[in-house]
Coordinates of N, CA, C and O in Angstrom, one line a residue:
M8 N 17.2 60.5 49.2 CA 17.4 59.6 50.3 C 17.7 58.2 49.8 O 17.1 57.7 48.9
A9 N 18.7 57.6 50.3 CA 19.1 56.2 50.0 C 18.0 55.3 50.5 O 17.4 55.5 51.6
S10 N 17.7 54.3 49.8 CA 16.7 53.3 50.2 C 17.2 51.9 49.9 O 18.1 51.7 49.2
I11 N 16.5 50.9 50.6 CA 16.9 49.5 50.4 C 15.8 48.8 49.6 O 14.6 49.0 49.8
K12 N 16.3 48.1 48.6 CA 15.4 47.3 47.7 C 15.8 45.9 48.0 O 17.0 45.5 47.8
T13 N 14.9 45.0 48.4 CA 15.1 43.6 48.6 C 14.8 42.9 47.3 O 13.8 43.0 46.7
N14 N 15.8 42.1 46.9 CA 15.7 41.3 45.7 C 15.9 39.8 46.1 O 16.5 39.5 47.1
S15 N 15.6 38.9 45.2 CA 15.8 37.5 45.4 C 16.8 37.0 44.4 O 16.6 37.2 43.2
R16 N 17.8 36.3 44.8 CA 18.8 35.8 43.9 C 18.2 34.5 43.3 O 17.2 34.0 43.7
L17 N 18.9 34.0 42.3 CA 18.5 32.7 41.7 C 18.4 31.6 42.7 O 17.6 30.7 42.6
S18 N 19.3 31.6 43.7 CA 19.3 30.6 44.7 C 18.2 30.7 45.7 O 17.9 29.8 46.5
G19 N 17.4 31.8 45.6 CA 16.3 32.1 46.5 C 16.7 32.9 47.7 O 15.9 33.4 48.5
D20 N 18.1 33.1 47.9 CA 18.5 33.9 49.0 C 18.3 35.4 48.7 O 18.3 35.8 47.6
P21 N 18.0 36.2 49.7 CA 17.7 37.6 49.5 C 19.0 38.4 49.3 O 20.1 38.0 49.8
S22 N 18.9 39.5 48.6 CA 20.0 40.5 48.5 C 19.4 41.8 48.8 O 18.2 42.0 48.5
Y23 N 20.2 42.7 49.3 CA 19.7 44.0 49.7 C 20.5 45.1 49.0 O 21.7 45.2 49.2
A24 N 19.8 45.8 48.1 CA 20.5 46.8 47.2 C 20.1 48.2 47.8 O 19.0 48.5 48.0
I25 N 21.2 49.0 48.1 CA 21.0 50.3 48.5 C 21.1 51.2 47.2 O 22.1 51.1 46.5
V26 N 20.0 52.0 46.9 CA 20.0 52.8 45.7 C 19.8 54.3 46.2 O 19.0 54.5 47.1
W27 N 20.4 55.2 45.4 CA 20.2 56.6 45.7 C 20.7 57.4 44.5 O 21.4 56.8 43.6
R28 N 20.4 58.6 44.4 CA 20.9 59.5 43.4 C 22.0 60.3 43.9 O 21.9 60.9 45.0
A29 N 23.1 60.4 43.2 CA 24.3 61.1 43.7 C 24.0 62.5 44.0 O 23.3 63.2 43.2
G30 N 24.3 62.9 45.2 CA 24.0 64.3 45.7 C 22.6 64.5 46.1 O 22.2 65.6 46.5
G31 N 21.7 63.5 45.9 CA 20.3 63.6 46.3 C 19.5 64.4 45.3 O 18.3 64.7 45.6
S32 N 20.0 64.8 44.1 CA 19.2 65.6 43.2 C 18.5 64.6 42.2 O 18.9 63.5 42.0
R33 N 17.5 65.2 41.6 CA 16.7 64.4 40.6 C 17.6 64.0 39.4 O 17.4 63.0 38.7
T34 N 18.6 64.9 39.1 CA 19.4 64.6 37.9 C 20.7 63.9 38.2 O 21.5 63.6 37.3
G35 N 20.9 63.6 39.5 CA 22.1 62.9 39.9 C 22.1 61.5 39.3 O 21.1 60.9 39.1
D36 N 23.3 60.9 39.1 CA 23.4 59.6 38.6 C 23.0 58.6 39.6 O 23.2 58.8 40.8
W37 N 22.3 57.5 39.2 CA 21.9 56.5 40.1 C 23.1 55.7 40.6 O 24.0 55.4 39.9
C38 N 23.2 55.5 41.9 CA 24.3 54.7 42.5 C 23.6 53.5 43.2 O 22.5 53.5 43.6
R39 N 24.4 52.4 43.4 CA 23.9 51.2 43.9 C 25.0 50.4 44.5 O 26.1 50.3 44.0
E40 N 24.7 49.8 45.7 CA 25.6 48.8 46.3 C 24.8 47.7 46.9 O 23.7 48.0 47.4
T41 N 25.2 46.5 46.7 CA 24.4 45.3 47.1 C 25.0 44.5 48.2 O 26.2 44.4 48.2
F42 N 24.2 44.1 49.2 CA 24.7 43.3 50.3 C 23.9 42.1 50.5 O 22.7 42.0 50.0
D43 N 24.5 41.1 51.1 CA 23.8 39.8 51.5 C 23.1 39.9 52.8 O 22.2 39.1 53.1
D44 N 23.6 40.8 53.7 CA 23.1 40.9 55.0 C 22.3 42.2 55.2 O 22.8 43.3 54.9
E45 N 21.1 42.1 55.8 CA 20.2 43.3 55.9 C 20.8 44.3 56.9 O 20.7 45.5 56.6
D46 N 21.4 43.9 58.0 CA 22.0 44.8 58.9 C 23.1 45.6 58.3 O 23.2 46.8 58.5
Q47 N 24.0 45.0 57.5 CA 25.0 45.7 56.8 C 24.4 46.7 55.8 O 24.9 47.8 55.7
A48 N 23.3 46.3 55.1 CA 22.7 47.2 54.2 C 22.1 48.4 54.9 O 22.3 49.5 54.4
K49 N 21.5 48.2 56.0 CA 21.0 49.4 56.8 C 22.1 50.3 57.2 O 21.9 51.5 57.1
R50 N 23.2 49.8 57.7 CA 24.3 50.6 58.1 C 24.8 51.4 57.0 O 25.1 52.6 57.1
F51 N 25.0 50.8 55.8 CA 25.5 51.5 54.6 C 24.5 52.5 54.2 O 24.9 53.6 53.8
R52 N 23.2 52.2 54.2 CA 22.2 53.3 53.8 C 22.4 54.5 54.7 O 22.3 55.6 54.2
D53 N 22.5 54.3 56.0 CA 22.7 55.4 56.9 C 24.0 56.2 56.6 O 24.0 57.4 56.8
L54 N 25.0 55.5 56.3 CA 26.3 56.2 55.9 C 26.1 57.1 54.7 O 26.5 58.2 54.6
V55 N 25.4 56.5 53.7 CA 25.1 57.3 52.5 C 24.3 58.6 52.8 O 24.6 59.7 52.4
N56 N 23.2 58.3 53.6 CA 22.4 59.5 54.0 C 23.2 60.5 54.8 O 23.0 61.7 54.7
G57 N 24.1 60.0 55.7 CA 24.9 60.9 56.5 C 25.9 61.7 55.7 O 26.5 62.7 56.2
H58 N 26.3 61.2 54.5 CA 27.3 61.9 53.7 C 26.7 62.6 52.5 O 27.3 62.8 51.5
G59 N 25.5 63.0 52.7 CA 24.8 63.9 51.7 C 24.6 63.2 50.4 O 24.8 63.7 49.3
Q60 N 24.2 61.9 50.4 CA 23.9 61.1 49.2 C 25.1 60.9 48.4 O 25.0 60.9 47.1
Q61 N 26.2 60.7 49.0 CA 27.5 60.5 48.3 C 28.1 59.2 48.9 O 27.7 58.7 50.0
W62 N 29.0 58.6 48.1 CA 29.7 57.4 48.6 C 30.5 57.8 49.8 O 31.1 58.8 49.8
P63 N 30.4 57.0 50.9 CA 31.2 57.3 52.1 C 32.7 57.4 51.8 O 33.2 56.6 51.0
P64 N 33.4 58.4 52.3 CA 34.9 58.5 52.1 C 35.6 57.2 52.5 O 35.3 56.6 53.5
G65 N 36.4 56.7 51.6 CA 37.2 55.5 51.8 C 36.5 54.2 51.4 O 37.0 53.1 51.5
W66 N 35.2 54.3 51.0 CA 34.4 53.1 50.6 C 34.8 52.7 49.2 O 34.9 53.6 48.3
V67 N 35.1 51.5 48.9 CA 35.3 51.0 47.6 C 34.2 50.1 47.2 O 33.8 49.1 47.9
K68 N 33.5 50.4 46.1 CA 32.4 49.6 45.6 C 32.6 48.1 45.5 O 33.6 47.7 44.9
G69 N 31.8 47.4 46.2 CA 31.9 45.9 46.2 C 32.9 45.4 47.2 O 32.9 44.1 47.4
K70 N 33.7 46.2 47.8 CA 34.7 45.7 48.8 C 34.4 46.3 50.2 O 34.8 45.7 51.2
G71 N 33.9 47.5 50.3 CA 33.7 48.2 51.6 C 34.9 49.1 51.8 O 35.5 49.6 50.9
F72 N 35.2 49.3 53.1 CA 36.3 50.2 53.5 C 37.6 49.4 53.4 O 37.7 48.3 53.9
V73 N 38.5 49.9 52.6 CA 39.8 49.2 52.4 C 40.9 50.1 52.9 O 40.8 51.4 53.0
E74 N 42.0 49.5 53.2 CA 43.2 50.2 53.7 C 43.8 51.0 52.5 O 43.9 50.5 51.4
A75 N 44.2 52.2 52.8 CA 44.9 53.0 51.8 C 46.3 52.4 51.5 O 46.8 51.7 52.4
G76 N 46.8 52.5 50.4 CA 48.1 52.0 50.0 C 48.0 50.9 49.0 O 49.1 50.6 48.4
E77 N 46.9 50.3 48.8 CA 46.8 49.3 47.7 C 46.8 50.0 46.4 O 46.1 50.9 46.2
P78 N 47.8 49.6 45.5 CA 47.8 50.3 44.2 C 46.6 50.2 43.4 O 45.9 49.1 43.5
P79 N 46.2 51.2 42.7 CA 45.0 51.1 41.9 C 45.1 50.0 40.8 O 46.2 49.6 40.4
M80 N 44.0 49.4 40.4 CA 44.0 48.3 39.5 C 44.3 48.9 38.1 O 43.8 49.9 37.7
S81 N 45.2 48.2 37.4 CA 45.6 48.7 36.1 C 44.5 48.3 35.1 O 43.7 47.4 35.3
D82 N 44.5 49.0 33.9 CA 43.5 48.7 32.9 C 43.5 47.3 32.4 O 42.5 46.7 32.0
S83 N 44.7 46.7 32.4 CA 44.9 45.3 31.9 C 44.2 44.3 32.8 O 44.0 43.2 32.4
E84 N 43.8 44.7 34.0 CA 43.2 43.8 34.9 C 41.6 43.9 34.8 O 40.9 43.2 35.5
K85 N 41.2 44.9 34.1 CA 39.7 45.2 34.0 C 39.1 44.4 32.8 O 39.8 44.1 31.8
F86 N 37.8 44.2 32.9 CA 37.1 43.4 31.9 C 37.3 43.9 30.5 O 37.5 43.0 29.6
P87 N 37.2 45.2 30.1 CA 37.3 45.6 28.7 C 38.5 45.1 28.0 O 38.5 44.6 26.9
F88 N 39.7 45.2 28.7 CA 41.0 44.8 28.2 C 40.9 43.3 27.9 O 41.3 42.8 26.8
Y89 N 40.5 42.5 28.9 CA 40.4 41.1 28.8 C 39.5 40.7 27.6 O 39.8 39.8 26.8
A90 N 38.3 41.3 27.6 CA 37.3 40.9 26.6 C 37.8 41.2 25.1 O 37.7 40.3 24.2
H91 N 38.4 42.3 24.9 CA 38.9 42.7 23.6 C 40.1 41.8 23.2 O 40.2 41.4 22.1
A92 N 40.9 41.5 24.2 CA 42.1 40.6 23.9 C 41.6 39.2 23.6 O 42.1 38.6 22.6
Y93 N 40.5 38.7 24.2 CA 40.0 37.4 24.0 C 39.4 37.4 22.5 O 39.7 36.4 21.8
V94 N 38.7 38.4 22.1 CA 38.1 38.4 20.8 C 39.3 38.5 19.8 O 39.2 37.9 18.7
G95 N 40.3 39.3 20.1 CA 41.4 39.4 19.2 C 42.2 38.2 18.9 O 42.8 38.0 17.9
L96 N 42.1 37.2 19.9 CA 42.8 36.0 19.8 C 42.0 34.8 19.2 O 42.5 33.7 19.0
L97 N 40.7 35.1 18.9 CA 39.9 34.0 18.4 C 40.4 33.6 17.0 O 40.7 34.5 16.2
T98 N 40.3 32.4 16.7 CA 40.7 31.9 15.4 C 39.5 31.4 14.6 O 38.5 31.2 15.1
D99 N 39.7 31.3 13.3 CA 38.6 30.8 12.4 C 37.4 31.6 12.4 O 36.3 31.1 12.3
I100 N 37.5 32.9 12.6 CA 36.4 33.8 12.4 C 36.8 34.9 11.4 O 38.0 35.3 11.3
S101 N 35.8 35.5 10.7 CA 36.1 36.5 9.8 C 36.3 37.8 10.5 O 35.9 38.0 11.7
E102 N 36.9 38.8 9.8 CA 37.0 40.2 10.4 C 35.7 40.8 10.7 O 35.5 41.5 11.7
H103 N 34.7 40.5 9.9 CA 33.4 41.0 10.1 C 32.8 40.5 11.4 O 32.2 41.2 12.2
T104 N 33.0 39.2 11.6 CA 32.5 38.6 12.9 C 33.2 39.1 14.1 O 32.6 39.5 15.1
R105 N 34.5 39.3 13.9 CA 35.3 39.9 15.0 C 34.8 41.3 15.3 O 34.7 41.7 16.5
T106 N 34.5 42.1 14.3 CA 34.0 43.4 14.5 C 32.6 43.4 15.2 O 32.3 44.2 16.1
N107 N 31.8 42.4 14.8 CA 30.5 42.3 15.5 C 30.6 41.9 17.0 O 29.9 42.4 17.8
Y108 N 31.6 41.0 17.2 CA 31.8 40.6 18.6 C 32.3 41.8 19.5 O 31.8 42.0 20.6
T109 N 33.2 42.5 18.9 CA 33.7 43.7 19.6 C 32.6 44.7 19.8 O 32.5 45.3 20.9
R110 N 31.7 44.9 18.9 CA 30.6 45.8 19.0 C 29.7 45.3 20.1 O 29.2 46.1 20.9
F111 N 29.4 44.0 20.1 CA 28.6 43.4 21.2 C 29.2 43.7 22.6 O 28.4 44.0 23.5
I112 N 30.4 43.4 22.7 CA 31.1 43.7 24.0 C 31.0 45.1 24.4 O 30.6 45.4 25.5
D113 N 31.3 46.0 23.5 CA 31.2 47.5 23.8 C 29.8 47.9 24.1 O 29.6 48.7 25.1
N114 N 28.8 47.4 23.4 CA 27.4 47.9 23.7 C 26.7 47.2 24.8 O 25.8 47.8 25.4
H115 N 27.0 45.9 25.0 CA 26.2 45.1 25.9 C 26.9 44.6 27.1 O 26.2 44.2 28.1
M116 N 28.2 44.5 27.1 CA 28.9 44.0 28.3 C 29.7 45.0 29.1 O 29.7 45.0 30.3
I117 N 30.4 45.9 28.4 CA 31.2 46.9 29.1 C 30.3 47.8 30.0 O 30.8 48.1 31.1
P118 N 29.1 48.2 29.6 CA 28.3 49.0 30.5 C 28.1 48.3 31.8 O 27.9 48.9 32.9
W119 N 28.0 47.0 31.8 CA 27.8 46.2 33.0 C 29.1 45.8 33.8 O 29.1 45.9 35.0
F120 N 30.1 45.4 33.0 CA 31.3 44.8 33.6 C 32.5 45.7 33.5 O 33.6 45.2 33.8
G121 N 32.4 46.9 33.0 CA 33.5 47.7 32.6 C 34.6 48.0 33.7 O 35.7 48.0 33.5
E122 N 34.1 48.1 35.0 CA 35.0 48.4 36.1 C 35.4 47.1 36.9 O 36.1 47.2 37.9
L123 N 34.9 46.0 36.5 CA 35.2 44.8 37.2 C 36.5 44.2 36.8 O 37.0 44.3 35.7
S124 N 37.1 43.5 37.8 CA 38.4 42.9 37.6 C 38.3 41.5 37.2 O 37.4 40.7 37.5
V125 N 39.3 41.1 36.3 CA 39.4 39.7 35.9 C 40.6 39.1 36.6 O 40.9 37.9 36.4
S126 N 41.2 39.8 37.5 CA 42.3 39.3 38.4 C 41.7 39.1 39.8 O 40.6 39.2 40.0
D127 N 42.6 38.7 40.7 CA 42.2 38.5 42.1 C 42.1 39.8 42.9 O 41.7 39.8 44.0
R128 N 42.4 40.9 42.3 CA 42.3 42.2 43.0 C 41.1 43.0 42.6 O 40.5 42.8 41.5
G129 N 40.7 43.8 43.5 CA 39.5 44.7 43.2 C 38.2 44.0 43.2 O 38.1 42.9 43.7
S130 N 37.2 44.6 42.6 CA 35.9 44.1 42.6 C 35.8 43.1 41.4 O 35.8 43.4 40.3
R131 N 35.8 41.8 41.8 CA 36.0 40.7 40.8 C 34.7 40.3 40.1 O 33.6 40.2 40.8
L132 N 34.8 40.1 38.9 CA 33.6 39.6 38.1 C 33.3 38.2 38.6 O 34.2 37.3 38.6
T133 N 32.0 37.9 38.9 CA 31.6 36.6 39.4 C 30.4 36.1 38.6 O 29.8 36.8 37.8
R134 N 30.0 34.9 38.9 CA 28.9 34.3 38.2 C 27.6 35.1 38.5 O 26.7 35.2 37.7
D135 N 27.5 35.7 39.7 CA 26.3 36.5 40.1 C 26.2 37.7 39.1 O 25.1 38.0 38.7
H136 N 27.3 38.3 38.8 CA 27.2 39.4 37.9 C 26.7 39.0 36.5 O 25.8 39.6 35.9
V137 N 27.2 37.9 36.0 CA 26.8 37.4 34.7 C 25.3 37.0 34.7 O 24.6 37.3 33.8
S138 N 24.9 36.3 35.8 CA 23.5 35.8 35.9 C 22.6 37.0 35.9 O 21.5 37.0 35.2
Q139 N 22.9 38.1 36.7 CA 22.1 39.3 36.7 C 22.0 40.0 35.4 O 21.0 40.4 35.0
W140 N 23.2 40.0 34.7 CA 23.2 40.6 33.4 C 22.3 39.9 32.4 O 21.5 40.5 31.7
I141 N 22.4 38.6 32.4 CA 21.5 37.8 31.5 C 20.0 38.0 31.8 O 19.2 38.2 30.9
L142 N 19.7 38.0 33.1 CA 18.3 38.2 33.5 C 17.8 39.6 33.1 O 16.7 39.7 32.6
D143 N 18.6 40.6 33.3 CA 18.2 42.0 32.9 C 18.1 42.1 31.4 O 17.2 42.8 30.9
L144 N 18.9 41.5 30.6 CA 18.8 41.5 29.2 C 17.5 40.8 28.7 O 16.8 41.3 27.9
Q145 N 17.2 39.7 29.4 CA 16.0 38.9 29.1 C 14.7 39.7 29.4 O 13.7 39.6 28.8
N146 N 14.9 40.6 30.4 CA 13.7 41.4 30.9 C 13.7 42.8 30.1 O 12.9 43.6 30.5
G147 N 14.5 42.9 29.2 CA 14.5 44.1 28.3 C 15.2 45.3 28.9 O 15.1 46.4 28.4
R148 N 16.1 45.1 29.9 CA 16.8 46.3 30.4 C 18.2 46.2 29.9 O 19.0 45.4 30.3
P149 N 18.6 47.1 28.9 CA 19.8 47.0 28.2 C 21.0 47.5 28.9 O 22.2 47.3 28.5
G150 N 20.9 48.2 30.0 CA 22.0 48.8 30.7 C 21.9 48.7 32.2 O 20.8 48.4 32.7
P151 N 23.0 48.9 32.9 CA 23.0 48.8 34.3 C 22.1 49.9 34.9 O 21.9 51.0 34.3
P152 N 21.6 49.7 36.1 CA 20.7 50.6 36.8 C 21.5 51.9 37.2 O 20.9 52.9 37.4
A153 N 22.8 51.8 37.4 CA 23.6 53.0 37.9 C 24.7 53.2 36.9 O 25.2 52.3 36.3
S154 N 25.0 54.4 36.7 CA 26.1 54.7 35.7 C 27.4 54.1 36.2 O 28.3 53.9 35.4
G155 N 27.5 53.8 37.5 CA 28.7 53.2 38.1 C 28.9 51.8 37.6 O 30.0 51.3 37.8
G156 N 27.9 51.2 37.1 CA 28.1 49.8 36.5 C 27.4 48.7 37.2 O 26.2 48.6 37.2
H157 N 28.2 47.9 37.9 CA 27.7 46.6 38.3 C 27.1 46.5 39.7 O 27.1 47.5 40.4
Q158 N 26.6 45.4 40.0 CA 26.0 45.1 41.3 C 27.0 44.1 42.0 O 27.0 42.9 41.7
A159 N 27.8 44.6 42.9 CA 28.9 43.7 43.5 C 28.3 43.1 44.7 O 27.8 43.7 45.6
P160 N 28.4 41.7 44.8 CA 28.0 41.1 46.0 C 29.0 41.4 47.2 O 30.2 41.5 46.9
A161 N 28.5 41.5 48.4 CA 29.4 41.8 49.5 C 30.2 40.6 49.9 O 31.4 40.8 50.3
L162 N 29.7 39.4 49.7 CA 30.4 38.2 50.0 C 30.4 37.3 48.8 O 29.4 37.3 48.1
R163 N 31.5 36.6 48.6 CA 31.6 35.8 47.4 C 31.7 34.3 47.9 O 32.5 34.0 48.8
A164 N 31.0 33.4 47.2 CA 31.2 32.0 47.5 C 32.4 31.5 46.8 O 32.9 32.1 45.9
E165 N 33.0 30.4 47.4 CA 34.2 29.9 46.8 C 34.0 29.5 45.3 O 35.0 29.7 44.6
D166 N 32.9 29.0 45.0 CA 32.7 28.5 43.6 C 32.6 29.7 42.6 O 32.6 29.5 41.4
D167 N 32.5 31.0 43.1 CA 32.5 32.1 42.3 C 33.9 32.6 41.9 O 34.0 33.5 41.1
R168 N 34.9 31.9 42.4 CA 36.3 32.3 42.1 C 36.7 31.6 40.8 O 37.8 31.0 40.8
Q169 N 35.9 31.6 39.8 CA 36.2 31.0 38.5 C 36.8 32.0 37.6 O 36.5 33.2 37.8
P170 N 37.5 31.7 36.6 CA 37.9 32.7 35.6 C 36.7 33.3 35.0 O 35.7 32.7 34.9
P171 N 36.7 34.6 34.6 CA 35.6 35.3 34.1 C 35.2 34.9 32.7 O 34.3 35.4 32.1
R172 N 35.8 33.9 32.1 CA 35.5 33.5 30.7 C 34.1 33.2 30.4 O 33.6 33.4 29.3
P173 N 33.3 32.6 31.4 CA 31.9 32.3 31.0 C 31.1 33.5 30.5 O 30.2 33.4 29.7
A174 N 31.4 34.7 30.9 CA 30.7 35.9 30.4 C 30.9 36.0 28.9 O 30.0 36.4 28.2
L175 N 32.0 35.7 28.4 CA 32.3 35.8 27.0 C 31.7 34.7 26.2 O 31.5 34.8 25.0
Q176 N 31.3 33.6 26.8 CA 30.7 32.5 26.1 C 29.2 32.8 25.7 O 28.6 32.1 25.0
H177 N 28.7 34.0 26.2 CA 27.4 34.4 25.8 C 27.4 35.2 24.5 O 26.4 35.7 24.1
L178 N 28.6 35.4 23.9 CA 28.6 36.1 22.6 C 27.9 35.3 21.6 O 27.9 34.1 21.6
P179 N 27.2 36.0 20.7 CA 26.5 35.2 19.6 C 27.6 34.5 18.8 O 28.6 35.0 18.5
V180 N 27.3 33.3 18.5 CA 28.2 32.5 17.7 C 27.7 32.5 16.2 O 26.6 32.3 15.9
R181 N 28.7 32.9 15.4 CA 28.4 32.9 13.9 C 29.3 32.0 13.3 O 30.5 32.1 13.3
R182 N 28.8 31.0 12.6 CA 29.7 30.0 11.9 C 29.8 30.5 10.5 O 28.9 31.0 9.9
E183 N 31.0 30.4 10.0 CA 31.3 30.8 8.6 C 30.6 29.8 7.7 O 30.8 28.6 7.9
R184 N 30.0 30.3 6.7 CA 29.3 29.3 5.7 C 30.4 29.0 4.6 O 31.1 29.8 4.1
R185 N 30.3 27.7 4.3 CA 31.2 27.3 3.2 C 30.4 27.1 2.0 O 29.2 26.7 2.0
S186 N 30.9 27.6 0.9 CA 30.1 27.5 -0.4 C 30.0 26.0 -0.8 O 31.0 25.3 -0.7
R187 N 28.9 25.7 -1.3 CA 28.7 24.3 -1.8 C 29.0 24.2 -3.3 O 28.8 25.2 -4.0
P188 N 29.6 23.1 -3.7 CA 29.9 23.0 -5.1 C 28.6 22.9 -5.9 O 27.6 22.4 -5.4
A189 N 28.6 23.5 -7.0 CA 27.3 23.6 -7.8 C 27.0 22.3 -8.6 O 27.7 21.4 -8.7

């Protein structure tokens, strides 16, 4: 059965997460969709329950029901491509550091942000995603609650339409040591 979990955002505003196991079985993957409005959350919960614990047909995570015909998002618009390209273009770091950054992205960021868009299309990476990721890492939860990935807000504030670069600024910084003259 899909259920609603009420959470509090950093701003103090409530968010309503609908959580369920795919197909309603114990072994099904956890699924999650987050809303800002309680009535919308209740309607979505009822849709999930009415469709046998599956995503409602035509529903796009983080966007809702969308018109058919929009071309699918290319891989170059998704977070993994952007993050790896960003690390690949960093200067003044050793190959060892580059490898560590790439490993950090693969292990700690892609499980959360892998399907999010860095373009204006699709489910866009926002500050809310990054804030939730940081909080979850601080609380010892290394991965997303659902195998599907992120918690997409139903509505986005205008100030959330920033480039996704801040997520990458949380990479550990390693400065190269210079040898001192003896």
